[in-house]
Amino acid sequence: MKIRKELWFGFIIMGLIIAGTAVMLLSAFWRLDPFTAEVVREPTLHNFQRLVEEPVYRTIALRTITMAAVVTVTCALLAFPIAYYMARVASARTRNILIVAILIPLWASYLVKVYAWRVILSQDGVLDWVLSPLHIDGPGYSLTGTWLVFTYLWLPYMIIPVYAGLERIPRSLLEASSDLGARSGRTFLKVVLPLVFPALVAGSIFTFSLTLGDYITPEVVSSTQFIGNVIYDNVGVANNLPFAAAFAFVPIGVMV
């Protein structure tokens, strides 16, 4: 009975989310009257035509998708060796310490972490101080700085599922691959990677989708606009809900 109640509760929540999303997407086919600033509830493709015809929105969409992809690849490259060491090499004590070290940043406030990075990336900040002996300038408030912050924020979301996937691989499969003459590289490509691929996909969904919809980090550590910034500005400043809903089609379509 308890399981049934939980299922029904889950279906209700899912239904509310789907209904809200459907209403939001439906409003994308409305338009804002330029004189009265009122929403005209008549079917039109005006908002989508504007997205396609105005180069600035194509540039913003491409920039956001590219950033999400780069952050996802970076997190995967960083997470895999860390997760592999935790799952296959580290002792139980070291593994527990690393798990705690990865989970603790998730307990901190998102805004605190982003503003801490703003201090780190500032001119003559911590990063500039560290790089100054090498005669290298820090990235500052730029796309590179945004990439660094995104990677830091979402890296735990990649490490955790990859670690779980690696931990479930039976050691006997690796030993069998070695007994059959496969070297470490071939074992990784033919045994480890296919088995851990679903976990890698799960982590990629987290990092890609979180980057795709974020608007606070670009606002705080750069002056570059992403899809989330345009949607936020049209909802909170321009009060153009139909256009914001139309632009929301882009990340939804990419994720689907």
mmCIF file of C-alpha atoms in Angstrom:
data_model
loop_
_atom_site.group_PDB
_atom_site.id
_atom_site.type_symbol
_atom_site.label_atom_id
_atom_site.label_comp_id
_atom_site.label_asym_id
_atom_site.label_seq_id
_atom_site.Cartn_x
_atom_site.Cartn_y
_atom_site.Cartn_z
ATOM 1 C CA MET A 1 0.000 0.000 0.000
ATOM 2 C CA LYS A 2 2.847 2.352 0.889
ATOM 3 C CA ILE A 3 4.542 1.720 -2.454
ATOM 4 C CA ARG A 4 1.322 2.432 -4.303
ATOM 5 C CA LYS A 5 0.901 5.731 -2.480
ATOM 6 C CA GLU A 6 4.455 6.740 -3.338
ATOM 7 C CA LEU A 7 3.872 5.831 -6.983
ATOM 8 C CA TRP A 8 0.692 7.858 -7.106
ATOM 9 C CA PHE A 9 2.472 10.790 -5.477
ATOM 10 C CA GLY A 10 5.239 10.521 -8.071
ATOM 11 C CA PHE A 11 2.708 10.414 -10.915
ATOM 12 C CA ILE A 12 0.956 13.515 -9.538
ATOM 13 C CA ILE A 13 4.207 15.469 -9.298
ATOM 14 C CA MET A 14 5.199 14.335 -12.796
ATOM 15 C CA GLY A 15 1.787 15.332 -14.124
ATOM 16 C CA LEU A 16 2.058 18.810 -12.600
ATOM 17 C CA ILE A 17 5.516 19.296 -14.102
ATOM 18 C CA ILE A 18 4.373 18.138 -17.538
ATOM 19 C CA ALA A 19 1.253 20.321 -17.369
ATOM 20 C CA GLY A 20 3.267 23.390 -16.358
ATOM 21 C CA THR A 21 5.794 22.789 -19.117
ATOM 22 C CA ALA A 22 3.002 22.312 -21.667
ATOM 23 C CA VAL A 23 1.383 25.621 -20.688
ATOM 24 C CA MET A 24 4.745 27.384 -20.879
ATOM 25 C CA LEU A 25 5.458 25.962 -24.325
ATOM 26 C CA LEU A 26 1.948 26.840 -25.480
ATOM 27 C CA SER A 27 2.573 30.475 -24.547
ATOM 28 C CA ALA A 28 5.525 30.467 -26.968
ATOM 29 C CA PHE A 29 2.970 30.672 -29.786
ATOM 30 C CA TRP A 30 1.507 33.891 -28.387
ATOM 31 C CA ARG A 31 2.983 37.361 -28.829
ATOM 32 C CA LEU A 32 3.457 40.573 -26.900
ATOM 33 C CA ASP A 33 1.645 43.618 -28.221
ATOM 34 C CA PRO A 34 4.340 46.325 -28.671
ATOM 35 C CA PHE A 35 1.913 49.172 -27.839
ATOM 36 C CA THR A 36 -0.073 47.832 -24.900
ATOM 37 C CA ALA A 37 2.587 45.386 -23.596
ATOM 38 C CA GLU A 38 -0.207 42.859 -23.194
ATOM 39 C CA VAL A 39 0.024 39.219 -24.221
ATOM 40 C CA VAL A 40 -2.058 38.504 -27.327
ATOM 41 C CA ARG A 41 -3.285 34.914 -27.135
ATOM 42 C CA GLU A 42 -3.449 34.247 -30.856
ATOM 43 C CA PRO A 43 -1.422 31.475 -32.540
ATOM 44 C CA THR A 44 1.658 32.870 -34.246
ATOM 45 C CA LEU A 45 5.222 31.870 -35.103
ATOM 46 C CA HIS A 46 6.515 35.406 -34.588
ATOM 47 C CA ASN A 47 8.757 34.498 -31.639
ATOM 48 C CA PHE A 48 10.358 31.556 -33.442
ATOM 49 C CA GLN A 49 10.851 33.683 -36.564
ATOM 50 C CA ARG A 50 12.636 36.243 -34.424
ATOM 51 C CA LEU A 51 14.904 33.562 -32.952
ATOM 52 C CA VAL A 52 15.876 32.345 -36.422
ATOM 53 C CA GLU A 53 16.246 35.702 -38.156
ATOM 54 C CA GLU A 54 18.122 37.716 -35.518
ATOM 55 C CA PRO A 55 21.816 36.623 -35.459
ATOM 56 C CA VAL A 56 22.313 37.540 -31.799
ATOM 57 C CA TYR A 57 20.006 34.778 -30.604
ATOM 58 C CA ARG A 58 21.623 32.175 -32.847
ATOM 59 C CA THR A 59 24.997 33.213 -31.442
ATOM 60 C CA ILE A 60 23.765 32.974 -27.849
ATOM 61 C CA ALA A 61 22.242 29.535 -28.458
ATOM 62 C CA LEU A 62 25.417 28.233 -30.126
ATOM 63 C CA ARG A 63 27.578 29.683 -27.342
ATOM 64 C CA THR A 64 25.446 28.040 -24.645
ATOM 65 C CA ILE A 65 25.367 24.621 -26.317
ATOM 66 C CA THR A 66 29.115 24.738 -26.985
ATOM 67 C CA MET A 67 29.862 25.700 -23.383
ATOM 68 C CA ALA A 68 27.640 22.883 -22.090
ATOM 69 C CA ALA A 69 29.429 20.374 -24.337
ATOM 70 C CA VAL A 70 32.919 21.600 -23.363
ATOM 71 C CA VAL A 71 32.060 21.528 -19.650
ATOM 72 C CA THR A 72 30.668 18.000 -20.009
ATOM 73 C CA VAL A 73 33.793 16.723 -21.781
ATOM 74 C CA THR A 74 36.056 18.447 -19.236
ATOM 75 C CA CYS A 75 34.148 16.973 -16.299
ATOM 76 C CA ALA A 76 34.293 13.509 -17.880
ATOM 77 C CA LEU A 77 38.062 13.729 -18.429
ATOM 78 C CA LEU A 78 38.635 14.885 -14.858
ATOM 79 C CA ALA A 79 36.093 12.591 -13.221
ATOM 80 C CA PHE A 80 37.175 9.314 -14.796
ATOM 81 C CA PRO A 81 40.675 9.033 -13.265
ATOM 82 C CA ILE A 82 39.399 10.274 -9.901
ATOM 83 C CA ALA A 83 36.514 7.799 -9.906
ATOM 84 C CA TYR A 84 38.772 4.978 -11.103
ATOM 85 C CA TYR A 85 41.266 5.626 -8.331
ATOM 86 C CA MET A 86 38.457 5.653 -5.768
ATOM 87 C CA ALA A 87 36.831 2.478 -7.066
ATOM 88 C CA ARG A 88 39.881 0.357 -7.965
ATOM 89 C CA VAL A 89 43.032 1.657 -6.304
ATOM 90 C CA ALA A 90 42.350 3.537 -3.064
ATOM 91 C CA SER A 91 42.066 1.815 0.280
ATOM 92 C CA ALA A 92 38.740 1.861 2.097
ATOM 93 C CA ARG A 93 39.876 4.711 4.352
ATOM 94 C CA THR A 94 41.178 6.833 1.474
ATOM 95 C CA ARG A 95 38.028 6.100 -0.528
ATOM 96 C CA ASN A 96 35.810 7.334 2.300
ATOM 97 C CA ILE A 97 37.878 10.502 2.666
ATOM 98 C CA LEU A 98 37.614 11.214 -1.071
ATOM 99 C CA ILE A 99 33.862 10.607 -1.093
ATOM 100 C CA VAL A 100 33.406 13.064 1.771
ATOM 101 C CA ALA A 101 35.677 15.594 0.028
ATOM 102 C CA ILE A 102 33.555 15.335 -3.137
ATOM 103 C CA LEU A 103 30.209 15.555 -1.340
ATOM 104 C CA ILE A 104 31.018 18.417 1.049
ATOM 105 C CA PRO A 105 31.029 21.128 -1.698
ATOM 106 C CA LEU A 106 27.485 20.062 -2.606
ATOM 107 C CA TRP A 107 26.354 21.125 0.869
ATOM 108 C CA ALA A 108 27.611 24.685 0.355
ATOM 109 C CA SER A 109 25.348 27.345 -1.105
ATOM 110 C CA TYR A 110 25.480 27.659 -4.875
ATOM 111 C CA LEU A 111 25.704 31.464 -4.654
ATOM 112 C CA VAL A 112 28.504 31.321 -2.083
ATOM 113 C CA LYS A 113 30.569 29.124 -4.403
ATOM 114 C CA VAL A 114 29.962 31.316 -7.453
ATOM 115 C CA TYR A 115 30.793 34.542 -5.622
ATOM 116 C CA ALA A 116 33.891 32.890 -4.145
ATOM 117 C CA TRP A 117 34.999 32.216 -7.716
ATOM 118 C CA ARG A 118 34.259 35.837 -8.568
ATOM 119 C CA VAL A 119 36.818 36.836 -5.930
ATOM 120 C CA ILE A 120 39.296 34.232 -7.218
ATOM 121 C CA LEU A 121 38.942 35.413 -10.832
ATOM 122 C CA SER A 122 39.004 39.139 -10.066
ATOM 123 C CA GLN A 123 41.866 41.344 -11.206
ATOM 124 C CA ASP A 124 44.798 40.910 -8.796
ATOM 125 C CA GLY A 125 42.796 38.129 -7.175
ATOM 126 C CA VAL A 126 43.942 34.756 -5.912
ATOM 127 C CA LEU A 127 44.369 33.217 -9.365
ATOM 128 C CA ASP A 128 46.371 36.172 -10.676
ATOM 129 C CA TRP A 129 48.565 35.992 -7.568
ATOM 130 C CA VAL A 130 49.233 32.267 -8.123
ATOM 131 C CA LEU A 131 49.994 32.689 -11.840
ATOM 132 C CA SER A 132 52.058 35.885 -11.556
ATOM 133 C CA PRO A 133 55.393 34.079 -10.879
ATOM 134 C CA LEU A 134 54.840 32.240 -14.198
ATOM 135 C CA HIS A 135 54.125 35.549 -15.949
ATOM 136 C CA ILE A 136 50.669 34.275 -16.928
ATOM 137 C CA ASP A 137 47.531 36.375 -16.675
ATOM 138 C CA GLY A 138 44.415 34.845 -15.158
ATOM 139 C CA PRO A 139 41.279 34.410 -17.271
ATOM 140 C CA GLY A 140 39.388 37.114 -15.369
ATOM 141 C CA TYR A 141 35.692 37.575 -16.004
ATOM 142 C CA SER A 142 35.515 35.844 -19.368
ATOM 143 C CA LEU A 143 34.256 32.729 -21.121
ATOM 144 C CA THR A 144 37.302 30.857 -19.861
ATOM 145 C CA GLY A 145 36.497 31.898 -16.316
ATOM 146 C CA THR A 146 32.888 30.820 -16.809
ATOM 147 C CA TRP A 147 34.111 27.438 -18.068
ATOM 148 C CA LEU A 148 36.281 27.019 -14.952
ATOM 149 C CA VAL A 149 33.400 27.838 -12.617
ATOM 150 C CA PHE A 150 30.969 25.522 -14.411
ATOM 151 C CA THR A 151 33.507 22.692 -14.321
ATOM 152 C CA TYR A 152 34.060 23.173 -10.598
ATOM 153 C CA LEU A 153 30.325 23.343 -9.849
ATOM 154 C CA TRP A 154 29.246 20.251 -11.784
ATOM 155 C CA LEU A 155 32.296 17.979 -11.438
ATOM 156 C CA PRO A 156 30.854 16.100 -8.414
ATOM 157 C CA TYR A 157 27.762 15.263 -10.465
ATOM 158 C CA MET A 158 30.026 13.445 -12.922
ATOM 159 C CA ILE A 159 32.325 11.784 -10.397
ATOM 160 C CA ILE A 160 29.569 10.168 -8.323
ATOM 161 C CA PRO A 161 27.780 8.191 -11.095
ATOM 162 C CA VAL A 162 31.053 7.214 -12.793
ATOM 163 C CA TYR A 163 32.420 5.989 -9.461
ATOM 164 C CA ALA A 164 29.253 3.972 -8.876
ATOM 165 C CA GLY A 165 29.526 2.468 -12.363
ATOM 166 C CA LEU A 166 33.178 1.514 -11.936
ATOM 167 C CA GLU A 167 32.580 0.034 -8.502
ATOM 168 C CA ARG A 168 29.977 -2.367 -9.929
ATOM 169 C CA ILE A 169 32.338 -3.874 -12.508
ATOM 170 C CA PRO A 170 33.374 -7.342 -11.259
ATOM 171 C CA ARG A 171 37.119 -7.637 -10.833
ATOM 172 C CA SER A 172 36.897 -11.101 -12.385
ATOM 173 C CA LEU A 173 36.118 -9.526 -15.779
ATOM 174 C CA LEU A 174 39.327 -7.515 -15.679
ATOM 175 C CA GLU A 175 41.287 -10.593 -14.646
ATOM 176 C CA ALA A 176 39.699 -12.623 -17.450
ATOM 177 C CA SER A 177 40.643 -9.951 -19.985
ATOM 178 C CA SER A 178 44.221 -10.027 -18.728
ATOM 179 C CA ASP A 179 44.324 -13.845 -18.830
ATOM 180 C CA LEU A 180 43.195 -13.763 -22.459
ATOM 181 C CA GLY A 181 46.170 -11.587 -23.349
ATOM 182 C CA ALA A 182 44.586 -8.145 -23.478
ATOM 183 C CA ARG A 183 46.766 -5.266 -22.371
ATOM 184 C CA SER A 184 45.510 -2.545 -20.046
ATOM 185 C CA GLY A 185 44.536 -0.210 -22.895
ATOM 186 C CA ARG A 186 42.520 -2.869 -24.717
ATOM 187 C CA THR A 187 40.878 -3.953 -21.449
ATOM 188 C CA PHE A 188 39.842 -0.358 -20.835
ATOM 189 C CA LEU A 189 38.364 0.083 -24.329
ATOM 190 C CA LYS A 190 36.693 -3.321 -24.641
ATOM 191 C CA VAL A 191 35.650 -4.071 -21.051
ATOM 192 C CA VAL A 192 35.715 -1.071 -18.718
ATOM 193 C CA LEU A 193 34.416 1.657 -21.021
ATOM 194 C CA PRO A 194 31.349 -0.242 -22.359
ATOM 195 C CA LEU A 195 30.336 -1.263 -18.832
ATOM 196 C CA VAL A 196 30.760 2.205 -17.362
ATOM 197 C CA PHE A 197 29.237 4.000 -20.371
ATOM 198 C CA PRO A 198 25.683 4.211 -18.894
ATOM 199 C CA ALA A 199 27.121 5.878 -15.769
ATOM 200 C CA LEU A 200 29.086 8.256 -17.975
ATOM 201 C CA VAL A 201 25.904 9.129 -19.849
ATOM 202 C CA ALA A 202 24.078 9.757 -16.558
ATOM 203 C CA GLY A 203 26.804 12.120 -15.387
ATOM 204 C CA SER A 204 26.850 13.840 -18.779
ATOM 205 C CA ILE A 205 23.113 14.481 -18.586
ATOM 206 C CA PHE A 206 23.632 16.205 -15.241
ATOM 207 C CA THR A 207 26.551 18.385 -16.316
ATOM 208 C CA PHE A 208 25.160 19.217 -19.760
ATOM 209 C CA SER A 209 21.638 20.098 -18.616
ATOM 210 C CA LEU A 210 22.800 22.089 -15.578
ATOM 211 C CA THR A 211 25.175 24.147 -17.728
ATOM 212 C CA LEU A 212 22.572 24.585 -20.446
ATOM 213 C CA GLY A 213 20.042 26.186 -18.102
ATOM 214 C CA ASP A 214 22.312 28.159 -15.767
ATOM 215 C CA TYR A 215 22.099 31.944 -15.864
ATOM 216 C CA ILE A 216 23.592 33.001 -12.519
ATOM 217 C CA THR A 217 27.191 31.944 -13.152
ATOM 218 C CA PRO A 218 27.494 33.828 -16.485
ATOM 219 C CA GLU A 219 25.929 36.867 -14.815
ATOM 220 C CA VAL A 220 28.371 36.829 -11.882
ATOM 221 C CA VAL A 221 31.708 35.866 -13.456
ATOM 222 C CA SER A 222 31.348 37.272 -16.971
ATOM 223 C CA SER A 223 29.436 39.772 -19.072
ATOM 224 C CA THR A 224 28.510 37.177 -21.700
ATOM 225 C CA GLN A 225 24.904 36.177 -22.213
ATOM 226 C CA PHE A 226 23.662 32.611 -22.329
ATOM 227 C CA ILE A 227 20.203 31.222 -23.064
ATOM 228 C CA GLY A 228 19.245 31.380 -19.390
ATOM 229 C CA ASN A 229 20.167 35.073 -19.201
ATOM 230 C CA VAL A 230 17.962 35.939 -22.180
ATOM 231 C CA ILE A 231 15.032 33.981 -20.725
ATOM 232 C CA TYR A 232 15.500 35.628 -17.320
ATOM 233 C CA ASP A 233 15.692 39.126 -18.831
ATOM 234 C CA ASN A 234 12.545 38.594 -20.894
ATOM 235 C CA VAL A 235 10.648 37.281 -17.864
ATOM 236 C CA GLY A 236 11.853 39.733 -15.217
ATOM 237 C CA VAL A 237 12.766 42.876 -17.173
ATOM 238 C CA ALA A 238 11.074 42.976 -20.575
ATOM 239 C CA ASN A 239 8.039 41.016 -19.322
ATOM 240 C CA ASN A 240 7.914 39.217 -22.664
ATOM 241 C CA LEU A 241 6.808 35.775 -21.491
ATOM 242 C CA PRO A 242 5.974 34.409 -24.984
ATOM 243 C CA PHE A 243 9.469 35.103 -26.316
ATOM 244 C CA ALA A 244 11.072 33.644 -23.175
ATOM 245 C CA ALA A 245 8.979 30.496 -23.641
ATOM 246 C CA ALA A 246 10.000 30.289 -27.303
ATOM 247 C CA PHE A 247 13.686 30.501 -26.392
ATOM 248 C CA ALA A 248 13.120 27.812 -23.747
ATOM 249 C CA PHE A 249 12.325 25.472 -26.657
ATOM 250 C CA VAL A 250 16.022 25.494 -27.578
ATOM 251 C CA PRO A 251 17.478 23.825 -24.443
ATOM 252 C CA ILE A 252 14.464 21.503 -24.200
ATOM 253 C CA GLY A 253 14.932 20.444 -27.805
ATOM 254 C CA VAL A 254 18.662 19.940 -27.358
ATOM 255 C CA MET A 255 18.145 17.781 -24.267
ATOM 256 C CA VAL A 256 15.462 15.673 -25.977
#
